[in-house]
Coordinates of C-alpha atoms in Angstrom, one line a residue:
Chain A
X1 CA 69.3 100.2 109.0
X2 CA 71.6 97.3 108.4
X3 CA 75.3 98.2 108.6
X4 CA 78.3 97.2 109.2
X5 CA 81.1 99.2 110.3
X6 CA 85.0 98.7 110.3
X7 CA 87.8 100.1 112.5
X8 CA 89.9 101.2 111.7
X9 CA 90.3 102.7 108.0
X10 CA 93.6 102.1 107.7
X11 CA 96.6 100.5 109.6
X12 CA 100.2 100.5 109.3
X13 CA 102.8 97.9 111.6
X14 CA 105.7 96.3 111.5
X15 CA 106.5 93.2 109.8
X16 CA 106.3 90.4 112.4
X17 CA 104.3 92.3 114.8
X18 CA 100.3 91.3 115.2
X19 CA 97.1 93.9 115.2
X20 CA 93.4 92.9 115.4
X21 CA 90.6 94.8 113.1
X22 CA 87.6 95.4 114.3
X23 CA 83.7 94.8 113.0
X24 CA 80.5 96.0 114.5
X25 CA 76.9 95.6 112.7
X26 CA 73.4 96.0 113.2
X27 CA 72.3 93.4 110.9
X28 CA 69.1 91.3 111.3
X29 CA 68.0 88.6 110.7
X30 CA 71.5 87.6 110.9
X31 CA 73.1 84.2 108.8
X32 CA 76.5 84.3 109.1
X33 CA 80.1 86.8 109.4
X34 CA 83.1 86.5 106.6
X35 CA 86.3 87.8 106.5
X36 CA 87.6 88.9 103.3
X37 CA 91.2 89.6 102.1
X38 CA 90.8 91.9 99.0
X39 CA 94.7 92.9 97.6
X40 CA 94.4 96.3 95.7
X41 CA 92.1 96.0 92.6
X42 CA 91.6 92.0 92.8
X43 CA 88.7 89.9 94.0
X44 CA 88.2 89.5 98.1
X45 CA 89.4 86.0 99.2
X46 CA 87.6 84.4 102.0
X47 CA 89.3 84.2 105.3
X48 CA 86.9 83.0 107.8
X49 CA 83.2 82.4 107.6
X50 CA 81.2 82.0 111.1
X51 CA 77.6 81.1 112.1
X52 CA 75.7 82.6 115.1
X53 CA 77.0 80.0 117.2
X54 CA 80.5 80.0 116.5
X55 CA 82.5 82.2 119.0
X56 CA 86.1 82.1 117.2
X57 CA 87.6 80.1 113.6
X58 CA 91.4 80.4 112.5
X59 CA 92.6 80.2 109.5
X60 CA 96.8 80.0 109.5
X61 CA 97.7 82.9 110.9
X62 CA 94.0 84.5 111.0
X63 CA 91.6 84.3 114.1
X64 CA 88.2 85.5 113.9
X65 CA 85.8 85.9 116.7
X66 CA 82.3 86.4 117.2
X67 CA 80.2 88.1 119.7
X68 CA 76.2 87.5 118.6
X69 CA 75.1 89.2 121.7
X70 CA 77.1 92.6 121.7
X71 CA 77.2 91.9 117.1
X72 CA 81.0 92.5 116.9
X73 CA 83.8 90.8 115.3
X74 CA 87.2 90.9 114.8
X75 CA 90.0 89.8 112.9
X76 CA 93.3 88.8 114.8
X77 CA 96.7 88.7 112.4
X78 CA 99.5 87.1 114.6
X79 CA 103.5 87.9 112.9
X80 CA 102.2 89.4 110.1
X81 CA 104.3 89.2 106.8
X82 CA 104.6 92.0 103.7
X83 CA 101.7 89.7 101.8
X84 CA 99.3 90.6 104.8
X85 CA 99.4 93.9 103.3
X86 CA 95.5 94.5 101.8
X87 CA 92.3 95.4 102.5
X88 CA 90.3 93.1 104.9
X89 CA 86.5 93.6 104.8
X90 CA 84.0 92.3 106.9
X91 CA 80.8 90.7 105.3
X92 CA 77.4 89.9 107.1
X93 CA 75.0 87.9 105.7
X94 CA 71.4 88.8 106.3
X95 CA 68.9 86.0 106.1
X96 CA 66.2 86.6 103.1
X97 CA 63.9 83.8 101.5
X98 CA 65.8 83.0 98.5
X99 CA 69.0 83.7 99.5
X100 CA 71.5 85.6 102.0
X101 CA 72.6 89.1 101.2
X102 CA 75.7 89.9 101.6
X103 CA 76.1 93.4 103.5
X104 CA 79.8 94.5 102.9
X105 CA 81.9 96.9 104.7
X106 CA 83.9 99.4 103.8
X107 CA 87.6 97.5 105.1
X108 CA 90.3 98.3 106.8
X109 CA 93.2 98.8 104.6
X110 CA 96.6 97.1 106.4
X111 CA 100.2 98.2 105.2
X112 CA 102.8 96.0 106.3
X113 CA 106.1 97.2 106.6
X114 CA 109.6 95.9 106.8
Chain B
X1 CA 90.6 73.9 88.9
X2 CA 90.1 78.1 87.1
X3 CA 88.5 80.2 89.5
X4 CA 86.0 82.6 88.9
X5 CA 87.0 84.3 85.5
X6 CA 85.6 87.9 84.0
X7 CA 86.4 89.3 81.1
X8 CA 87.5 92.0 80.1
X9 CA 89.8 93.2 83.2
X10 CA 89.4 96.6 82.1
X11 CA 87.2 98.5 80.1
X12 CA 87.1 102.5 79.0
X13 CA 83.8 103.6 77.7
X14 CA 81.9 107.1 77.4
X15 CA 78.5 107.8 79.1
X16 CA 75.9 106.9 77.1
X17 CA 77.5 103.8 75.9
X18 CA 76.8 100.4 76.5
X19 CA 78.7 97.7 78.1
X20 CA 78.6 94.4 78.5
X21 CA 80.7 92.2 81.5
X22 CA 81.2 88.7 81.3
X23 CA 81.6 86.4 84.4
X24 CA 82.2 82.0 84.0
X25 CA 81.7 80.5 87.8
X26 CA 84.1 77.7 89.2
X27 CA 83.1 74.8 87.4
X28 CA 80.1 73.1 89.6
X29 CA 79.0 76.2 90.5
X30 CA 75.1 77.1 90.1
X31 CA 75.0 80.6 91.7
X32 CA 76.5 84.3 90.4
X33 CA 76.5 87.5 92.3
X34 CA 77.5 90.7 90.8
X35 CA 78.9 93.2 92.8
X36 CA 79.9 96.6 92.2
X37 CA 82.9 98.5 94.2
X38 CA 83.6 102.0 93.8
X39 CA 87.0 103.2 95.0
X40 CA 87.4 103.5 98.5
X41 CA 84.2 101.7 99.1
X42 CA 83.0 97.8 100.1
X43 CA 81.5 95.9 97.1
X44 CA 77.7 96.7 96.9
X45 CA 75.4 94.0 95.7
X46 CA 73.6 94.2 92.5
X47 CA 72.2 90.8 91.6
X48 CA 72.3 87.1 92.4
X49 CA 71.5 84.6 89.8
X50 CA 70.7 80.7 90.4
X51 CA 69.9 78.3 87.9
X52 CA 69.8 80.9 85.3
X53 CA 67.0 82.8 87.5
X54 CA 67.0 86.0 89.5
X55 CA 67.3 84.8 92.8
X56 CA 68.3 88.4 94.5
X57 CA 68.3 92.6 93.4
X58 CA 70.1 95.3 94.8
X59 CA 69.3 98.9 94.9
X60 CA 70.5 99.5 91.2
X61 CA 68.4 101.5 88.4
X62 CA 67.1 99.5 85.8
X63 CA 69.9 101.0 83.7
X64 CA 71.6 97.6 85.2
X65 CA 70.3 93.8 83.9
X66 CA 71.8 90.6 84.2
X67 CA 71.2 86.8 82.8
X68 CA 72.5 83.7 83.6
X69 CA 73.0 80.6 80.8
X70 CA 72.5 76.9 80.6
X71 CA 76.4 76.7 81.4
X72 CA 75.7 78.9 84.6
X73 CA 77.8 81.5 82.9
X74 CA 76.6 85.0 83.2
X75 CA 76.7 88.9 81.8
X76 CA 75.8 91.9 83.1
X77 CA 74.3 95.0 81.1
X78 CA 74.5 98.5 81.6
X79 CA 73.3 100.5 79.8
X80 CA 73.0 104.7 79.1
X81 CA 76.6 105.0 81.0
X82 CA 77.0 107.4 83.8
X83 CA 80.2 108.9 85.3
X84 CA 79.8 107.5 88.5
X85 CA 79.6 103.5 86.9
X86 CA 83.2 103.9 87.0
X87 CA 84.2 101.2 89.6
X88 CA 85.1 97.3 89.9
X89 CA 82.9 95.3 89.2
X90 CA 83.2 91.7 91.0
X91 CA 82.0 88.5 90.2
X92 CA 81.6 85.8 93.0
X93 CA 80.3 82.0 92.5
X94 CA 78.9 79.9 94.8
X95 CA 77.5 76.4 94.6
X96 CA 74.2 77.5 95.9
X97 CA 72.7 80.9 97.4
X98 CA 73.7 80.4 100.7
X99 CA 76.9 79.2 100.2
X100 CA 80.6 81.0 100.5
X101 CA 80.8 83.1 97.5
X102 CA 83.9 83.1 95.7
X103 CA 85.4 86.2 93.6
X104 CA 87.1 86.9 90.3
X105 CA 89.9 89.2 89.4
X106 CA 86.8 92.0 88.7
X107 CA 86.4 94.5 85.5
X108 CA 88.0 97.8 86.4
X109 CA 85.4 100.4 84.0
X110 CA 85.8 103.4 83.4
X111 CA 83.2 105.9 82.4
X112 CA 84.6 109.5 80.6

């Protein structure tokens, strides 16, 4: 079954202070892996989008990395501000003849506090 | 340059009721996805439109129907309203199908 899987739910640190979020998926044929920043009850905003032979992308303060072999992911956040405070969801694309699908999952909500 | 615009942000309807959610892509833009995110939950595809043709279905009754127009604008239908349609639901433009999708604000529904 294609998946993809976040950890963890939810996370709470300190302003300044940096955390990584993770992504694992069993996804195939695979296209490409985006990171999304969705604030509560807006649209997701890309972060990152990487193909199968892209190992790591930044993005300001955001670095994403790739492992195709073991399919994982994650997000790195280095002195995170208030505004980091969202959900950040991890999107795999799964080749199809017309088009990718997008397989979503379910985010890891981040609270930043002062 | 406007983003990816929906209208209306939020919408309270009764089940059995019809509604209908409007979505205009980023000017250049050829392809719309519509999502649908229930609370708690990542966005869950519904249907992809390029060129004003069904390029992509989720798993969604046929309660749900979409088009696309000449000005790559597009709606989204639902019809016979359940409780459980009460979510966000996300339009995203691209310039083709493969492309980075790009997201609106959403339509917050709500079903009673």
């Amino acid at each position: 079954k294609n998946q993809v899987e976040q950890s963890p739910q939810s996370l709470i640190i300190l302003e300044g202070k940096n955390c990584t979020l993770q992504c694992n998926y069993t996804v195939s044929p695979f296209s490409n892996l985006r990171w999304y920043k969705q604030d509560t009850g807006r649209g997701p905003v890309s972060l990152t989008i990487m193909t199968f032979s892209e190992n790591t992308k930044s993005n300001g303060r955001y670095t994403a990395t790739l492992d195709a072999d073991t399919k994982q992911s994650s997000l790195h956040i280095t002195a995170s501000q208030l505004s980091d405070s969202a959900s950040y969801i991890c999107v795999v694309a799964q080749i199809s003849y017309n088009t990718d699908k997008l397989i979503f999952g379910t985010g890891t909500r981040l609270q930043v506090f002062p | 340059d406007a983003g990816v615009t929906q209208s209306p942000t939020h919408l309270i309807k009764t089940r059995g009721q019809h509604v209908t959610l409007r979505c205009s892509p980023i000017s250049g833009h050829k392809s719309v996805s519509w999502y649908q995110q229930v609370l708690g939950q990542g966005p869950q595809f519904i249907f992809q439109y390029y060129e004003k043709e069904e390029r992509g279905r989720g798993n969604f009754p046929d309660r749900f129907s979409a088009r696309q127009f000449p000005n790559y604008s597009s709606e989204l239908n639902v019809n016979a309203l359940l409780l459980g349609d009460s979510a966000l639901y996300l339009c995203a433009s691209s310039l083709g199908t493969k492309e980075t999708q790009y997201f609106g604000p959403g339509t917050r529904l709500l079903v009673l």
